[in-house]
């Protein structure tokens, strides 16, 4: 009787284990959901091969033009080359719990709706990136990577105060918008950061590399720069900016309001340190040494 009980127990255990692995295997197969080449609304079953609308547990592949018509989520998502992910006449949010790889277009409808891509993992952009807003909401390290000749556009924000964002390639931001660092940190990680008409504010940038700035109208405010940074381009600054380390200015430093630019280290000027032509008074407060090889005309040093 004892032997039969043991044998039956083993059979039951084997059946449970087998069932578990069959279920696990089934879930793995169903993990990735791919759109049809004809695309359609995200919420429509006909948009997806197999007729299943993706949820937060699914990886997604965009293989056509898919319209986000309500707030949705997925795990990881890849947009294939030549394909498009865009909002559909609504202010919807796509939450990506993992990583997003864009080889096509992540865009915004031509209407005035405000779509948002909320990413908790990493972003790799090899295509066109133009949603209204990109949010980085991971609770740990997030990486930004970009192919040569590409750029990130739209409004950007970091929303989790535990976030730490690192570049994983040279990166270009542009589009005449702003990047809210939200008291978090962007680390260039040995790569170059280029900013075309975008203002950064409220946070920290760590870099021992070159930051290229092509700003004529956008301003930077309350940003702490840590490291030995070389600035190339026109740096329009407002209140609260601090450089901790040696700042090498290759082009133009100019204030946009009456303020103090603090340099807790040395400054090497190979370009222009100027006062706003609207007669706003600016102060350059230098804790270290000044080497001037260019034009030095702030209101006060």
Coordinates of C-alpha atoms in Angstrom, one line a residue:
X1 CA 0.0 0.0 0.0
X2 CA 2.9 2.3 0.8
X3 CA 4.6 1.5 -2.5
X4 CA 1.4 2.3 -4.4
X5 CA 1.1 5.6 -2.6
X6 CA 4.7 6.5 -3.4
X7 CA 4.3 5.5 -7.1
X8 CA 1.0 7.4 -7.4
X9 CA 2.7 10.5 -5.8
X10 CA 5.5 10.3 -8.2
X11 CA 3.1 10.1 -11.1
X12 CA 1.2 13.1 -9.8
X13 CA 4.4 15.1 -9.3
X14 CA 5.5 14.2 -12.8
X15 CA 2.1 15.3 -14.3
X16 CA 2.3 18.6 -12.4
X17 CA 5.9 19.3 -13.6
X18 CA 5.0 18.4 -17.2
X19 CA 2.0 20.6 -17.1
X20 CA 4.0 23.5 -15.7
X21 CA 6.6 23.3 -18.5
X22 CA 3.9 22.9 -21.2
X23 CA 2.2 26.0 -19.8
X24 CA 5.6 27.9 -19.6
X25 CA 6.4 26.9 -23.1
X26 CA 3.0 28.0 -24.3
X27 CA 3.5 31.4 -22.7
X28 CA 6.9 31.8 -24.2
X29 CA 5.5 31.1 -27.7
X30 CA 2.7 33.6 -27.1
X31 CA 5.1 36.2 -25.8
X32 CA 5.7 38.3 -29.0
X33 CA 2.8 39.8 -30.9
X34 CA 3.5 41.2 -34.4
X35 CA 1.3 43.6 -36.3
X36 CA 0.1 42.9 -39.8
X37 CA 1.8 44.7 -42.6
X38 CA -1.5 46.6 -43.2
X39 CA -1.4 47.8 -39.6
X40 CA -4.4 49.6 -38.0
X41 CA -5.6 50.7 -34.5
X42 CA -3.6 49.2 -31.6
X43 CA -6.9 48.3 -29.8
X44 CA -8.2 46.3 -32.8
X45 CA -7.6 42.6 -33.0
X46 CA -7.4 42.7 -36.8
X47 CA -4.2 44.8 -36.5
X48 CA -2.3 41.9 -35.0
X49 CA -1.3 38.5 -36.4
X50 CA -3.3 35.9 -34.5
X51 CA -6.0 38.5 -33.5
X52 CA -4.7 39.1 -30.0
X53 CA -4.2 42.7 -28.8
X54 CA -0.9 43.1 -26.9
X55 CA -0.9 43.8 -23.2
X56 CA 1.7 44.7 -20.6
X57 CA 3.1 41.1 -20.6
X58 CA 3.8 41.0 -24.4
X59 CA 6.7 41.9 -26.5
X60 CA 5.5 43.8 -29.6
X61 CA 6.9 44.1 -33.2
X62 CA 5.5 46.9 -35.4
X63 CA 5.4 45.6 -39.0
X64 CA 3.2 48.3 -40.6
X65 CA 1.6 51.5 -39.4
X66 CA 0.0 51.1 -36.0
X67 CA -2.1 53.9 -34.4
X68 CA -2.3 54.3 -30.7
X69 CA -5.9 55.2 -30.1
X70 CA -6.0 54.8 -26.3
X71 CA -3.5 54.5 -23.4
X72 CA -1.8 51.0 -23.7
X73 CA 1.2 49.2 -22.4
X74 CA 3.6 46.4 -23.5
X75 CA 6.8 44.9 -22.3
X76 CA 9.5 45.4 -25.1
X77 CA 8.7 46.9 -28.5
X78 CA 10.5 47.1 -31.8
X79 CA 9.4 49.3 -34.7
X80 CA 10.8 47.8 -37.9
X81 CA 12.5 49.8 -40.7
X82 CA 9.9 51.5 -42.9
X83 CA 7.1 51.1 -40.3
X84 CA 5.4 53.6 -38.1
X85 CA 4.0 54.0 -34.5
X86 CA 1.8 57.1 -34.1
X87 CA -1.1 58.4 -32.1
X88 CA -4.6 58.4 -33.6
X89 CA -6.4 61.7 -32.9
X90 CA -6.1 61.3 -29.2
X91 CA -3.8 62.2 -26.4
X92 CA -2.7 58.6 -25.6
X93 CA 0.2 57.2 -23.6
X94 CA 2.2 54.1 -24.6
X95 CA 3.9 52.7 -21.5
X96 CA 6.9 50.5 -22.3
X97 CA 7.8 48.4 -19.3
X98 CA 11.1 47.3 -20.9
X99 CA 13.1 48.5 -23.9
X100 CA 12.1 50.2 -27.1
X101 CA 14.1 49.8 -30.4
X102 CA 13.0 52.2 -33.2
X103 CA 14.2 51.4 -36.7
X104 CA 11.3 53.2 -38.4
X105 CA 9.2 56.1 -37.1
X106 CA 7.9 57.0 -33.7
X107 CA 5.8 60.0 -34.4
X108 CA 3.0 62.4 -33.6
X109 CA -0.2 62.9 -35.5
X110 CA -0.3 66.2 -37.4
X111 CA -3.2 67.3 -35.2
X112 CA -2.7 69.0 -31.8
X113 CA -3.1 65.9 -29.7
X114 CA -0.3 65.2 -27.3
X115 CA 1.0 61.6 -27.4
X116 CA 3.5 60.3 -24.9
X117 CA 6.0 57.4 -25.0
X118 CA 6.7 56.4 -21.3
X119 CA 9.7 54.1 -21.2
X120 CA 11.0 52.3 -18.1
X121 CA 13.9 50.6 -19.9
X122 CA 16.4 51.6 -22.6
X123 CA 15.8 53.5 -25.9
X124 CA 17.6 52.7 -29.1
X125 CA 16.8 55.0 -32.0
X126 CA 17.9 54.1 -35.5
X127 CA 15.1 56.0 -37.2
X128 CA 12.8 59.1 -36.7
X129 CA 11.8 59.9 -33.1
X130 CA 9.2 62.7 -33.0
X131 CA 6.4 62.0 -30.5
X132 CA 5.1 64.9 -28.5
X133 CA 6.7 63.7 -25.3
X134 CA 9.1 61.0 -24.2
X135 CA 9.2 60.1 -20.5
X136 CA 11.9 58.2 -18.8
X137 CA 10.4 56.6 -15.7
X138 CA 12.6 53.6 -14.9
X139 CA 13.6 53.1 -11.2
X140 CA 17.2 52.3 -12.1
X141 CA 19.7 52.9 -14.8
X142 CA 18.4 53.7 -18.3
X143 CA 20.5 53.9 -21.5
X144 CA 19.9 56.1 -24.6
X145 CA 21.5 55.0 -27.9
X146 CA 21.3 56.5 -31.3
X147 CA 22.6 55.8 -34.8
X148 CA 24.8 58.4 -36.5
X149 CA 22.7 61.1 -38.2
X150 CA 19.6 60.5 -36.1
X151 CA 18.2 62.6 -33.3
X152 CA 15.6 62.6 -30.5
X153 CA 12.9 65.3 -30.8
X154 CA 9.9 66.5 -28.7
X155 CA 9.5 67.2 -25.0
X156 CA 11.6 65.0 -22.7
X157 CA 11.3 64.4 -19.0
X158 CA 12.6 62.1 -16.3
X159 CA 9.9 61.3 -13.7
X160 CA 11.4 59.0 -11.2
X161 CA 13.8 60.6 -8.7
X162 CA 15.8 57.3 -8.5
X163 CA 16.5 57.4 -12.3
X164 CA 20.0 57.7 -13.7
X165 CA 20.2 58.1 -17.4
X166 CA 23.4 57.2 -19.4
X167 CA 24.3 57.7 -23.0
X168 CA 25.3 54.5 -24.9
X169 CA 26.4 56.4 -28.0
X170 CA 26.8 60.0 -29.2
X171 CA 23.3 61.5 -28.9
X172 CA 21.6 64.5 -30.5
X173 CA 18.5 66.2 -29.0
X174 CA 16.5 68.8 -31.0
X175 CA 13.1 70.1 -31.9
X176 CA 12.8 73.4 -30.1
X177 CA 11.4 71.9 -26.9
X178 CA 12.7 71.3 -23.3
X179 CA 14.2 68.4 -21.3
X180 CA 13.1 68.3 -17.6
X181 CA 15.8 66.5 -15.7
X182 CA 13.5 66.5 -12.6
X183 CA 16.5 66.7 -10.2
X184 CA 18.0 63.6 -11.8
X185 CA 21.2 62.9 -13.6
X186 CA 22.2 62.5 -17.2
X187 CA 25.7 60.9 -17.6
X188 CA 27.3 61.3 -21.1
X189 CA 29.4 58.1 -20.3
X190 CA 32.3 59.0 -22.6
X191 CA 30.1 60.1 -25.5
X192 CA 29.3 63.5 -27.0
X193 CA 26.0 65.2 -26.3
X194 CA 24.7 67.6 -29.0
X195 CA 21.7 69.9 -28.3
X196 CA 19.9 71.6 -31.2
X197 CA 17.4 74.2 -30.0
X198 CA 16.5 72.5 -26.8
X199 CA 16.6 73.8 -23.2
X200 CA 17.6 71.6 -20.2
X201 CA 16.6 72.4 -16.7
X202 CA 16.5 71.2 -13.0
X203 CA 19.1 68.4 -12.8
X204 CA 22.7 67.3 -13.2
X205 CA 24.8 66.5 -16.3
X206 CA 28.0 64.5 -15.7
X207 CA 30.5 64.7 -18.5
X208 CA 34.2 64.9 -19.3
X209 CA 33.4 65.2 -22.9
X210 CA 32.2 67.8 -25.5
X211 CA 28.7 69.2 -25.3
X212 CA 27.7 70.8 -28.6
X213 CA 25.0 73.4 -28.2
X214 CA 23.2 75.0 -31.1
X215 CA 20.8 77.2 -29.2
X216 CA 19.5 80.6 -30.3
X217 CA 16.3 80.8 -28.4
X218 CA 16.1 78.0 -25.8
X219 CA 17.7 78.5 -22.4
X220 CA 19.3 76.3 -19.7
X221 CA 18.4 76.8 -16.0
X222 CA 19.3 75.1 -12.7
X223 CA 21.6 72.6 -14.3
X224 CA 24.8 71.4 -12.4
X225 CA 27.5 70.3 -14.8
X226 CA 30.1 68.0 -13.1
X227 CA 33.3 67.2 -14.9
X228 CA 35.8 68.8 -17.2
X229 CA 33.4 70.0 -20.0
X230 CA 34.1 71.5 -23.3
X231 CA 31.2 73.7 -24.6
X232 CA 30.9 74.3 -28.3
X233 CA 28.1 76.5 -29.6
X234 CA 25.9 79.2 -28.1
X235 CA 25.0 78.5 -24.5
X236 CA 22.1 80.6 -23.5
X237 CA 21.7 80.4 -19.7
X238 CA 19.3 81.5 -17.1
X239 CA 19.3 81.1 -13.3
X240 CA 21.0 78.5 -11.2
X241 CA 23.6 76.9 -13.5
X242 CA 26.8 75.7 -11.9
X243 CA 30.0 74.1 -13.4
X244 CA 32.0 71.9 -11.1
X245 CA 35.3 71.2 -12.8
X246 CA 37.2 72.9 -15.6
X247 CA 34.9 74.6 -18.2
X248 CA 36.4 75.2 -21.7
X249 CA 34.3 77.6 -23.7
X250 CA 34.9 77.2 -27.4
X251 CA 32.1 79.5 -28.7
X252 CA 29.7 81.7 -26.8
X253 CA 28.4 82.0 -23.2
X254 CA 25.6 84.6 -22.9
X255 CA 23.0 85.3 -20.2
X256 CA 19.2 85.6 -21.0
X257 CA 18.2 87.3 -17.7
X258 CA 20.1 89.0 -14.8
X259 CA 21.8 86.1 -13.1
X260 CA 25.0 84.5 -11.7
X261 CA 26.9 81.7 -13.5
X262 CA 29.0 79.9 -11.0
X263 CA 32.1 78.0 -11.9
X264 CA 33.5 75.9 -9.1
X265 CA 36.8 75.3 -10.8
X266 CA 38.6 76.9 -13.7
X267 CA 37.4 78.5 -17.0
X268 CA 39.3 78.6 -20.2
X269 CA 37.7 80.9 -22.7
X270 CA 38.5 80.4 -26.4
X271 CA 35.4 82.2 -27.6
X272 CA 33.0 84.8 -26.2
X273 CA 31.8 85.4 -22.7
X274 CA 29.2 88.1 -23.1
X275 CA 26.4 90.1 -21.6
X276 CA 22.8 89.9 -23.0
X277 CA 22.3 92.8 -25.4
X278 CA 19.0 93.6 -23.7
X279 CA 21.2 95.1 -20.9
X280 CA 20.5 92.3 -18.4
X281 CA 23.4 92.3 -15.9
X282 CA 25.2 89.0 -15.5
X283 CA 27.9 87.9 -13.1
X284 CA 30.5 85.2 -13.8
X285 CA 31.5 83.9 -10.4
X286 CA 34.8 81.9 -10.7
X287 CA 36.2 80.0 -7.8
X288 CA 39.3 78.9 -9.7
X289 CA 41.5 80.3 -12.4
X290 CA 40.6 82.3 -15.6
X291 CA 42.4 81.8 -18.9
X292 CA 41.1 84.2 -21.5
X293 CA 42.0 83.6 -25.2
X294 CA 39.0 85.3 -26.6
X295 CA 36.5 88.1 -25.8
X296 CA 35.5 88.6 -22.1
X297 CA 32.7 91.1 -21.7
X298 CA 30.2 90.0 -19.0
X299 CA 28.7 92.7 -16.8
X300 CA 30.8 91.6 -13.8
X301 CA 33.4 88.9 -13.0

